mmCIF file of C-alpha atoms in Angstrom:
data_model
loop_
_atom_site.group_PDB
_atom_site.id
_atom_site.type_symbol
_atom_site.label_atom_id
_atom_site.label_comp_id
_atom_site.label_asym_id
_atom_site.label_seq_id
_atom_site.Cartn_x
_atom_site.Cartn_y
_atom_site.Cartn_z
ATOM 1 C CA MET A 23 -29.541 -44.810 -4.375
ATOM 2 C CA GLU A 24 -32.609 -45.775 -6.248
ATOM 3 C CA ARG A 25 -33.170 -44.242 -9.480
ATOM 4 C CA GLY A 26 -35.588 -41.263 -8.913
ATOM 5 C CA ALA A 27 -35.082 -41.084 -5.212
ATOM 6 C CA TRP A 28 -34.475 -37.415 -3.506
ATOM 7 C CA SER A 29 -31.488 -37.022 -1.690
ATOM 8 C CA PRO A 30 -31.962 -35.209 2.161
ATOM 9 C CA ALA A 31 -30.301 -31.877 0.850
ATOM 10 C CA ARG A 32 -32.512 -31.836 -2.275
ATOM 11 C CA TRP A 33 -35.679 -32.687 0.283
ATOM 12 C CA PHE A 34 -34.243 -29.641 2.568
ATOM 13 C CA LEU A 35 -34.463 -27.441 -0.311
ATOM 14 C CA ALA A 36 -37.470 -28.176 -1.760
ATOM 15 C CA ASN A 37 -39.309 -28.240 1.756
ATOM 16 C CA ALA A 38 -37.606 -24.444 2.459
ATOM 17 C CA LEU A 39 -39.206 -23.495 -1.121
ATOM 18 C CA LEU A 40 -42.804 -24.795 -0.264
ATOM 19 C CA VAL A 41 -42.423 -23.024 2.907
ATOM 20 C CA PHE A 42 -41.214 -19.983 1.325
ATOM 21 C CA LEU A 43 -43.629 -19.623 -1.713
ATOM 22 C CA ALA A 44 -46.427 -20.215 1.326
ATOM 23 C CA LEU A 45 -45.373 -17.428 3.603
ATOM 24 C CA ALA A 46 -45.369 -14.900 0.150
ATOM 25 C CA LEU A 47 -49.171 -16.446 -0.730
ATOM 26 C CA ALA A 48 -49.713 -15.372 3.001
ATOM 27 C CA LEU A 49 -48.832 -11.974 2.892
ATOM 28 C CA SER A 50 -49.839 -9.165 0.214
ATOM 29 C CA TYR A 51 -47.284 -6.288 0.086
ATOM 30 C CA ARG A 52 -46.656 -3.104 -1.712
ATOM 31 C CA VAL A 53 -44.995 -3.312 -4.878
ATOM 32 C CA ASP A 54 -43.389 -0.451 -6.893
ATOM 33 C CA PRO A 55 -45.262 1.103 -9.868
ATOM 34 C CA THR A 56 -43.705 -0.197 -13.113
ATOM 35 C CA VAL A 57 -40.865 2.366 -14.388
ATOM 36 C CA PRO A 58 -39.404 2.511 -17.727
ATOM 37 C CA ALA A 59 -35.978 0.429 -17.892
ATOM 38 C CA SER A 60 -34.642 3.347 -19.845
ATOM 39 C CA THR A 61 -34.817 7.272 -18.991
ATOM 40 C CA LEU A 62 -35.032 7.968 -22.685
ATOM 41 C CA GLY A 63 -38.577 8.709 -24.019
ATOM 42 C CA GLY A 64 -40.368 7.222 -21.186
ATOM 43 C CA ASN A 65 -42.503 8.356 -18.374
ATOM 44 C CA LEU A 66 -44.438 6.902 -15.546
ATOM 45 C CA SER A 67 -48.136 6.302 -16.305
ATOM 46 C CA ASP A 68 -48.751 7.191 -12.662
ATOM 47 C CA GLY A 69 -47.170 7.642 -9.242
ATOM 48 C CA GLU A 70 -49.889 5.226 -6.908
ATOM 49 C CA PRO A 71 -48.567 2.214 -5.592
ATOM 50 C CA ARG A 72 -50.142 -0.994 -6.674
ATOM 51 C CA PHE A 73 -50.958 -4.105 -4.885
ATOM 52 C CA SER A 74 -50.391 -7.318 -6.580
ATOM 53 C CA LEU A 75 -50.288 -10.799 -4.609
ATOM 54 C CA ILE A 76 -48.502 -12.619 -7.693
ATOM 55 C CA GLY A 77 -46.848 -9.793 -8.483
ATOM 56 C CA THR A 78 -45.087 -10.063 -4.861
ATOM 57 C CA VAL A 79 -44.452 -13.747 -5.490
ATOM 58 C CA LEU A 80 -43.209 -13.808 -8.883
ATOM 59 C CA SER A 81 -40.966 -10.066 -9.273
ATOM 60 C CA ARG A 82 -37.724 -10.087 -8.272
ATOM 61 C CA THR A 83 -37.899 -7.812 -5.302
ATOM 62 C CA GLY A 84 -40.997 -9.216 -4.021
ATOM 63 C CA PRO A 85 -39.326 -12.033 -1.777
ATOM 64 C CA VAL A 86 -37.110 -9.359 -0.598
ATOM 65 C CA HIS A 87 -39.883 -7.255 0.999
ATOM 66 C CA VAL A 88 -41.442 -10.858 2.626
ATOM 67 C CA LEU A 89 -38.043 -11.793 4.557
ATOM 68 C CA LYS A 90 -37.797 -8.065 5.314
ATOM 69 C CA ALA A 91 -40.793 -8.476 7.440
ATOM 70 C CA GLY A 92 -39.467 -10.999 9.158
ATOM 71 C CA PHE A 93 -35.595 -10.895 9.497
ATOM 72 C CA PRO A 94 -34.809 -6.992 10.804
ATOM 73 C CA LEU A 95 -31.259 -7.179 9.902
ATOM 74 C CA LEU A 96 -31.562 -8.446 6.290
ATOM 75 C CA TYR A 97 -31.983 -4.738 5.122
ATOM 76 C CA TYR A 98 -28.498 -3.860 6.590
ATOM 77 C CA ALA A 99 -27.144 -7.364 4.787
ATOM 78 C CA GLU A 100 -28.429 -6.199 1.095
ATOM 79 C CA GLU A 101 -27.368 -2.684 1.419
ATOM 80 C CA SER A 102 -23.833 -3.549 2.280
ATOM 81 C CA ARG A 103 -23.534 -6.136 -0.067
ATOM 82 C CA HIS A 104 -24.209 -3.832 -3.309
ATOM 83 C CA ASP A 105 -21.849 -4.385 -5.946
ATOM 84 C CA GLU A 106 -20.173 -6.986 -4.716
ATOM 85 C CA GLU A 107 -18.167 -9.695 -6.866
ATOM 86 C CA PRO A 108 -19.855 -12.720 -7.835
ATOM 87 C CA CYS A 109 -20.776 -15.355 -5.348
ATOM 88 C CA SER A 110 -20.031 -19.105 -5.680
ATOM 89 C CA SER A 111 -22.494 -21.783 -7.245
ATOM 90 C CA ALA A 112 -23.137 -22.942 -3.763
ATOM 91 C CA TRP A 113 -24.316 -19.376 -2.811
ATOM 92 C CA TYR A 114 -25.602 -18.471 -5.904
ATOM 93 C CA LEU A 115 -28.489 -21.317 -5.336
ATOM 94 C CA ILE A 116 -29.258 -20.025 -1.675
ATOM 95 C CA SER A 117 -29.434 -16.644 -2.680
ATOM 96 C CA TRP A 118 -31.733 -17.982 -5.256
ATOM 97 C CA LEU A 119 -34.009 -19.770 -2.882
ATOM 98 C CA LEU A 120 -33.909 -16.734 -0.429
ATOM 99 C CA GLY A 121 -34.380 -13.984 -2.984
ATOM 100 C CA THR A 122 -31.868 -12.001 -1.663
ATOM 101 C CA ARG A 123 -28.006 -11.977 -2.066
ATOM 102 C CA VAL A 124 -26.615 -13.985 0.666
ATOM 103 C CA ARG A 125 -22.466 -14.877 0.207
ATOM 104 C CA SER A 126 -21.130 -15.887 3.106
ATOM 105 C CA PRO A 127 -22.219 -17.769 6.680
ATOM 106 C CA MET A 128 -22.000 -14.135 8.419
ATOM 107 C CA ASP A 129 -24.981 -13.014 5.813
ATOM 108 C CA LEU A 130 -27.395 -15.851 7.585
ATOM 109 C CA MET A 131 -26.551 -15.127 10.796
ATOM 110 C CA ALA A 132 -27.326 -11.311 10.320
ATOM 111 C CA MET A 133 -30.587 -12.884 9.075
ATOM 112 C CA GLU A 134 -30.841 -14.864 12.322
ATOM 113 C CA LEU A 135 -34.826 -14.206 13.787
ATOM 114 C CA GLY A 136 -34.703 -12.549 17.099
ATOM 115 C CA ARG A 137 -31.245 -10.566 16.695
ATOM 116 C CA SER A 138 -31.294 -7.431 18.573
ATOM 117 C CA SER A 139 -29.571 -4.167 17.714
ATOM 118 C CA GLN A 140 -26.429 -4.792 19.736
ATOM 119 C CA ALA A 141 -25.744 -7.883 17.224
ATOM 120 C CA LEU A 142 -25.591 -5.189 14.514
ATOM 121 C CA GLU A 143 -22.677 -3.505 16.332
ATOM 122 C CA ASP A 144 -21.263 -6.802 16.437
ATOM 123 C CA TYR A 145 -21.344 -7.558 12.960
ATOM 124 C CA VAL A 146 -20.370 -3.560 11.820
ATOM 125 C CA PRO A 147 -17.313 -2.899 14.182
ATOM 126 C CA ILE A 148 -18.725 0.454 15.485
ATOM 127 C CA SER A 149 -15.775 1.110 18.149
ATOM 128 C CA ASP A 150 -13.497 1.077 15.007
ATOM 129 C CA LEU A 151 -15.434 3.986 13.130
ATOM 130 C CA ARG A 152 -16.084 6.258 16.051
ATOM 131 C CA GLU A 153 -12.704 7.643 15.243
ATOM 132 C CA GLU A 154 -12.845 7.777 11.458
ATOM 133 C CA TRP A 155 -16.333 9.861 12.172
ATOM 134 C CA ASP A 156 -14.193 12.509 13.988
ATOM 135 C CA GLY A 157 -12.355 13.111 10.945
ATOM 136 C CA ALA A 158 -12.470 16.062 8.852
ATOM 137 C CA LEU A 159 -15.525 15.406 5.984
ATOM 138 C CA VAL A 160 -15.129 18.801 3.884
ATOM 139 C CA LEU A 161 -11.922 18.900 2.271
ATOM 140 C CA ILE A 162 -10.493 17.466 -0.734
ATOM 141 C CA THR A 163 -7.280 16.572 -1.637
ATOM 142 C CA LEU A 164 -6.174 18.262 -5.332
ATOM 143 C CA PRO A 165 -3.839 15.812 -7.358
ATOM 144 C CA PRO A 166 -0.193 15.670 -6.260
ATOM 145 C CA GLY A 167 1.324 19.083 -6.053
ATOM 146 C CA GLY A 168 -1.845 21.036 -4.951
ATOM 147 C CA GLU A 169 -3.251 22.507 -1.711
ATOM 148 C CA THR A 170 -5.859 21.083 0.466
ATOM 149 C CA THR A 171 -8.284 23.530 0.083
ATOM 150 C CA PRO A 172 -12.096 23.644 1.097
ATOM 151 C CA VAL A 173 -14.164 23.280 -2.337
ATOM 152 C CA THR A 174 -16.873 26.245 -2.884
ATOM 153 C CA ALA A 175 -17.165 28.283 -5.677
ATOM 154 C CA PRO A 176 -15.471 31.306 -5.508
ATOM 155 C CA GLY A 177 -17.517 33.781 -3.776
ATOM 156 C CA THR A 178 -19.868 31.718 -2.242
ATOM 157 C CA ALA A 179 -19.201 30.286 1.214
ATOM 158 C CA ARG A 180 -22.243 27.642 1.198
ATOM 159 C CA PRO A 181 -22.191 24.785 -0.893
ATOM 160 C CA LEU A 182 -25.143 23.434 -3.127
ATOM 161 C CA VAL A 183 -23.783 19.767 -3.981
ATOM 162 C CA ALA A 184 -22.101 17.297 -1.905
ATOM 163 C CA VAL A 185 -20.012 14.791 -3.157
ATOM 164 C CA TYR A 186 -19.069 11.524 -1.183
ATOM 165 C CA HIS A 187 -18.473 7.584 -1.624
ATOM 166 C CA THR A 188 -19.759 4.477 0.202
ATOM 167 C CA HIS A 189 -17.358 2.551 -1.420
ATOM 168 C CA ALA A 190 -14.553 4.609 -1.319
ATOM 169 C CA THR A 191 -11.918 2.125 -2.378
ATOM 170 C CA GLU A 192 -13.643 0.687 -5.913
ATOM 171 C CA SER A 193 -11.090 1.024 -8.179
ATOM 172 C CA PHE A 194 -9.980 -0.335 -11.943
ATOM 173 C CA LEU A 195 -8.252 -3.208 -13.443
ATOM 174 C CA PRO A 196 -5.619 -0.923 -15.618
ATOM 175 C CA VAL A 197 -4.553 1.016 -12.340
ATOM 176 C CA THR A 198 -4.706 -1.551 -10.119
ATOM 177 C CA GLY A 199 -2.457 -3.707 -12.539
ATOM 178 C CA GLY A 200 -5.130 -6.788 -11.348
ATOM 179 C CA ASN A 201 -6.704 -9.682 -13.888
ATOM 180 C CA ARG A 202 -9.524 -10.310 -11.944
ATOM 181 C CA PRO A 203 -12.901 -8.276 -10.866
ATOM 182 C CA GLU A 204 -12.125 -8.840 -7.007
ATOM 183 C CA ASP A 205 -8.342 -7.037 -7.578
ATOM 184 C CA SER A 206 -10.256 -3.566 -8.953
ATOM 185 C CA PHE A 207 -9.919 -2.097 -5.329
ATOM 186 C CA SER A 208 -7.514 0.202 -3.687
ATOM 187 C CA ASP A 209 -6.748 2.320 -0.744
ATOM 188 C CA ASP A 210 -4.735 4.718 -2.439
ATOM 189 C CA PRO A 211 -7.165 7.790 -2.649
ATOM 190 C CA ALA A 212 -5.313 8.659 -5.942
ATOM 191 C CA ARG A 213 -6.227 5.645 -7.716
ATOM 192 C CA ASN A 214 -9.813 4.739 -6.412
ATOM 193 C CA MET A 215 -13.405 6.429 -6.339
ATOM 194 C CA LEU A 216 -11.675 9.499 -4.224
ATOM 195 C CA ARG A 217 -9.566 10.359 -7.389
ATOM 196 C CA VAL A 218 -12.985 10.090 -9.545
ATOM 197 C CA GLY A 219 -14.884 12.327 -7.252
ATOM 198 C CA GLU A 220 -12.120 15.494 -7.678
ATOM 199 C CA TYR A 221 -12.747 15.090 -11.524
ATOM 200 C CA LEU A 222 -16.418 15.794 -10.580
ATOM 201 C CA VAL A 223 -15.870 18.363 -7.940
ATOM 202 C CA SER A 224 -12.760 19.974 -10.058
ATOM 203 C CA GLU A 225 -15.321 20.700 -13.114
ATOM 204 C CA LEU A 226 -18.374 21.420 -11.097
ATOM 205 C CA ARG A 227 -16.024 24.246 -9.094
ATOM 206 C CA ARG A 228 -15.170 25.817 -12.444
ATOM 207 C CA LEU A 229 -18.593 25.791 -13.894
ATOM 208 C CA GLY A 230 -19.515 28.227 -10.737
ATOM 209 C CA ILE A 231 -21.392 25.047 -9.146
ATOM 210 C CA PRO A 232 -20.608 25.444 -5.186
ATOM 211 C CA VAL A 233 -19.700 22.100 -3.811
ATOM 212 C CA VAL A 234 -18.299 20.021 -0.928
ATOM 213 C CA HIS A 235 -16.615 16.540 -1.021
ATOM 214 C CA SER A 236 -16.276 14.246 1.758
ATOM 215 C CA ARG A 237 -13.244 12.306 1.428
ATOM 216 C CA THR A 238 -13.922 9.664 4.326
ATOM 217 C CA VAL A 239 -13.812 6.443 3.547
ATOM 218 C CA HIS A 240 -16.809 4.269 4.512
ATOM 219 C CA ASP A 241 -15.599 0.892 3.369
ATOM 220 C CA ALA A 242 -12.009 0.713 4.496
ATOM 221 C CA GLY A 243 -12.409 -2.128 7.236
ATOM 222 C CA GLY A 244 -15.275 -4.043 4.444
ATOM 223 C CA ARG A 245 -18.395 -3.408 2.776
ATOM 224 C CA VAL A 246 -20.405 -4.888 5.490
ATOM 225 C CA GLY A 247 -22.146 -1.554 7.240
ATOM 226 C CA ALA A 248 -20.805 1.105 4.310
ATOM 227 C CA TYR A 249 -23.959 2.591 4.008
ATOM 228 C CA ALA A 250 -24.396 2.777 7.623
ATOM 229 C CA ARG A 251 -21.716 4.895 7.909
ATOM 230 C CA SER A 252 -22.173 6.892 4.975
ATOM 231 C CA GLU A 253 -25.247 7.667 6.008
ATOM 232 C CA ILE A 254 -23.751 9.563 9.320
ATOM 233 C CA THR A 255 -21.771 11.243 6.865
ATOM 234 C CA VAL A 256 -24.675 12.424 4.829
ATOM 235 C CA LYS A 257 -26.177 13.433 7.898
ATOM 236 C CA ARG A 258 -23.351 15.619 9.161
ATOM 237 C CA LEU A 259 -23.279 17.214 5.818
ATOM 238 C CA LYS A 260 -26.569 18.399 5.906
ATOM 239 C CA ASP A 261 -26.223 19.712 9.258
ATOM 240 C CA THR A 262 -23.155 21.490 8.805
ATOM 241 C CA TYR A 263 -24.884 23.029 5.148
ATOM 242 C CA PRO A 264 -28.438 23.223 5.452
ATOM 243 C CA GLU A 265 -28.316 24.817 1.844
ATOM 244 C CA LEU A 266 -27.113 21.603 0.870
ATOM 245 C CA LEU A 267 -29.873 20.053 -2.200
ATOM 246 C CA VAL A 268 -28.246 17.488 -4.346
ATOM 247 C CA MET A 269 -26.125 14.705 -2.985
ATOM 248 C CA ILE A 270 -24.329 12.426 -5.156
ATOM 249 C CA ASP A 271 -22.429 8.699 -4.254
ATOM 250 C CA ILE A 272 -20.176 8.131 -6.893
ATOM 251 C CA HIS A 273 -19.530 4.359 -7.622
ATOM 252 C CA ARG A 274 -17.571 1.932 -9.870
ATOM 253 C CA ASP A 275 -20.005 -0.867 -11.622
ATOM 254 C CA SER A 276 -18.760 -4.208 -11.550
ATOM 255 C CA GLN A 277 -19.382 -4.558 -15.057
ATOM 256 C CA ARG A 278 -16.712 -5.440 -17.944
ATOM 257 C CA GLY A 279 -15.247 -2.732 -20.565
ATOM 258 C CA ASP A 280 -17.852 -3.972 -23.401
ATOM 259 C CA LEU A 281 -21.026 -2.867 -21.158
ATOM 260 C CA THR A 282 -19.383 0.662 -19.526
ATOM 261 C CA THR A 283 -16.952 1.715 -22.233
ATOM 262 C CA ALA A 284 -18.660 4.336 -25.045
ATOM 263 C CA ILE A 285 -16.741 6.140 -27.843
ATOM 264 C CA ILE A 286 -18.418 9.407 -28.801
ATOM 265 C CA LYS A 287 -16.888 11.174 -31.363
ATOM 266 C CA GLY A 288 -13.337 9.297 -31.622
ATOM 267 C CA LYS A 289 -13.307 10.055 -27.623
ATOM 268 C CA ARG A 290 -13.511 7.066 -24.879
ATOM 269 C CA TYR A 291 -15.944 7.678 -22.034
ATOM 270 C CA ALA A 292 -16.839 5.599 -19.104
ATOM 271 C CA LYS A 293 -20.419 4.679 -19.062
ATOM 272 C CA ILE A 294 -22.729 6.364 -16.351
ATOM 273 C CA MET A 295 -25.571 4.514 -14.455
ATOM 274 C CA THR A 296 -27.839 5.912 -11.876
ATOM 275 C CA VAL A 297 -29.561 3.547 -9.237
ATOM 276 C CA VAL A 298 -33.003 4.704 -7.804
ATOM 277 C CA ALA A 299 -33.685 3.173 -4.467
ATOM 278 C CA THR A 300 -37.291 2.412 -4.155
ATOM 279 C CA GLU A 301 -37.713 1.881 -0.470
ATOM 280 C CA ASN A 302 -37.369 5.596 -0.181
ATOM 281 C CA PRO A 303 -40.979 7.023 0.503
ATOM 282 C CA SER A 304 -39.895 9.936 -2.170
ATOM 283 C CA TRP A 305 -38.145 7.692 -4.516
ATOM 284 C CA MET A 306 -39.945 8.885 -7.688
ATOM 285 C CA ALA A 307 -38.209 12.728 -6.897
ATOM 286 C CA ASN A 308 -35.104 11.129 -7.330
ATOM 287 C CA TYR A 309 -36.110 9.402 -10.188
ATOM 288 C CA SER A 310 -37.422 12.432 -11.885
ATOM 289 C CA PHE A 311 -33.919 13.969 -11.060
ATOM 290 C CA ALA A 312 -31.974 11.443 -12.304
ATOM 291 C CA ARG A 313 -33.691 11.012 -15.492
ATOM 292 C CA ASP A 314 -33.206 15.000 -16.383
ATOM 293 C CA VAL A 315 -29.788 14.092 -15.357
ATOM 294 C CA LEU A 316 -29.555 11.501 -17.865
ATOM 295 C CA ASP A 317 -31.271 12.910 -20.501
ATOM 296 C CA ALA A 318 -29.044 16.012 -20.573
ATOM 297 C CA LEU A 319 -25.992 13.947 -20.437
ATOM 298 C CA GLU A 320 -27.672 12.082 -23.712
ATOM 299 C CA ARG A 321 -28.399 14.909 -25.295
ATOM 300 C CA LYS A 322 -24.866 16.189 -25.272
ATOM 301 C CA TYR A 323 -22.945 12.625 -25.208
ATOM 302 C CA PRO A 324 -25.179 10.016 -27.359
ATOM 303 C CA GLY A 325 -24.627 6.323 -26.045
ATOM 304 C CA ILE A 326 -22.888 7.900 -22.670
ATOM 305 C CA SER A 327 -25.461 6.352 -20.407
ATOM 306 C CA ARG A 328 -26.700 3.334 -19.327
ATOM 307 C CA GLY A 329 -30.217 4.668 -18.041
ATOM 308 C CA ILE A 330 -31.135 3.807 -14.511
ATOM 309 C CA PHE A 331 -31.136 0.712 -12.363
ATOM 310 C CA TYR A 332 -33.759 0.465 -9.703
ATOM 311 C CA GLU A 333 -33.055 -1.403 -6.128
ATOM 312 C CA SER A 334 -35.019 -2.064 -3.862
ATOM 313 C CA ALA A 335 -33.524 -0.152 -1.266
ATOM 314 C CA VAL A 336 -32.779 3.244 0.527
ATOM 315 C CA TYR A 337 -28.965 3.862 -0.166
ATOM 316 C CA ASN A 338 -29.141 7.322 1.539
ATOM 317 C CA GLN A 339 -31.156 8.561 -0.888
ATOM 318 C CA LYS A 340 -34.178 9.659 1.695
ATOM 319 C CA TYR A 341 -32.476 12.677 2.551
ATOM 320 C CA SER A 342 -32.666 14.825 -0.806
ATOM 321 C CA PRO A 343 -35.000 14.718 -3.320
ATOM 322 C CA MET A 344 -32.223 15.239 -5.596
ATOM 323 C CA ALA A 345 -30.051 12.616 -4.513
ATOM 324 C CA LEU A 346 -27.830 10.833 -6.835
ATOM 325 C CA LEU A 347 -26.221 6.855 -6.806
ATOM 326 C CA ILE A 348 -23.843 7.105 -9.817
ATOM 327 C CA GLU A 349 -21.989 3.975 -11.363
ATOM 328 C CA VAL A 350 -19.128 5.498 -13.448
ATOM 329 C CA GLY A 351 -17.580 2.487 -15.678
ATOM 330 C CA GLY A 352 -16.490 -0.419 -14.469
ATOM 331 C CA VAL A 353 -13.740 -2.527 -13.637
ATOM 332 C CA ASP A 354 -11.763 -2.125 -16.975
ATOM 333 C CA ASN A 355 -12.453 1.682 -17.204
ATOM 334 C CA THR A 356 -9.355 3.917 -16.987
ATOM 335 C CA LEU A 357 -8.902 7.267 -14.833
ATOM 336 C CA GLU A 358 -8.483 8.790 -18.067
ATOM 337 C CA GLU A 359 -12.353 7.737 -19.492
ATOM 338 C CA CYS A 360 -13.560 8.484 -15.946
ATOM 339 C CA GLU A 361 -12.388 11.978 -15.905
ATOM 340 C CA ALA A 362 -14.083 12.444 -19.539
ATOM 341 C CA SER A 363 -17.359 11.341 -17.623
ATOM 342 C CA MET A 364 -17.257 13.346 -14.882
ATOM 343 C CA LYS A 365 -16.465 16.776 -17.262
ATOM 344 C CA ALA A 366 -19.695 15.367 -18.870
ATOM 345 C CA LEU A 367 -21.771 14.528 -16.197
ATOM 346 C CA ALA A 368 -20.583 17.853 -14.397
ATOM 347 C CA SER A 369 -22.164 19.887 -17.599
ATOM 348 C CA ALA A 370 -25.454 17.874 -17.548
ATOM 349 C CA LEU A 371 -26.060 18.768 -13.837
ATOM 350 C CA ARG A 372 -25.761 22.798 -14.459
ATOM 351 C CA GLU A 373 -28.120 22.380 -17.072
ATOM 352 C CA VAL A 374 -30.435 20.358 -15.204
ATOM 353 C CA LEU A 375 -30.138 22.997 -11.775
ATOM 354 C CA LEU A 376 -30.112 25.820 -14.025
ATOM 355 C CA ALA A 377 -33.490 24.174 -15.680
ATOM 356 C CA ARG A 378 -34.660 24.071 -12.024
ATOM 357 C CA ARG A 379 -33.438 27.444 -10.899
ATOM 358 C CA VAL A 380 -31.091 26.058 -8.325
ATOM 359 C CA VAL A 381 -28.202 28.006 -9.590
ATOM 360 C CA ARG A 382 -28.218 30.815 -11.963
#
């Protein structure tokens, strides 16, 4: 081939990029206001949405807004792929070109134009989920040797806090014995995020906060569609307990231990990060609550917080102005570190709820 000549594949990518830029320039989309990267010492200058053509084209989330307008199922693919293992170089290039995560041919199929709602049922095995949804949602199994009991504060029949897990099978390499990040998953509830949720629930209960814990595993058949399934759980919890105010979805991040571990006064903690979904119309309320919780954490445990991550998504946060998506540690952390962090988080939550006069 003559030096400097472009291969057909390169021409295809260049032409696709030009088409994408043309679409982006032709449309002007709402861009979320700039928010501080950390919750410490920062305040939003205003709460008004801004419109910026250049900002939409150049921002990280702008291309996703453009694509979502033409690809109705892209939202579901984006939601279900939150916090998965790194993709190959080829898929990374395609993801960069499209402005969103694409990790398999199935993702590309899900973004096809003209797909109907029935296609989503083919993509997510709904028939397999109905049996799971019929299961109990509000019981927690205590550590081995304990009883299975409803989790509410003594003398309180109705919980104010709900804990659930969209990605319950996330675990930790020291627990699973694996070496690679993709090995940090477990179906054993004593070794995955259900156990981490139990740590938080037990401490909240000890502090007198009425709480309910859903042990439904929403990613048992795979991560695709997990947020759609956990949304069913959130709705059922809200219907069963109308008094619920705080909804906490507990995850494990995919980062390594040097970023996700804190040593405070000689004790090791799994760092805590919150994710605020900016596609939620009332996301500013979720941001305010997350900021208050992390600020309370930092006052008592300096260095335990990784701040707030902003994602162009919903993540079921539209169901409560005090919804939290919590990332506890990363693949290299231990259950002991997570337990220490959940005790710290429970204390911070109690402080914030007292300040907001939610509890007395």
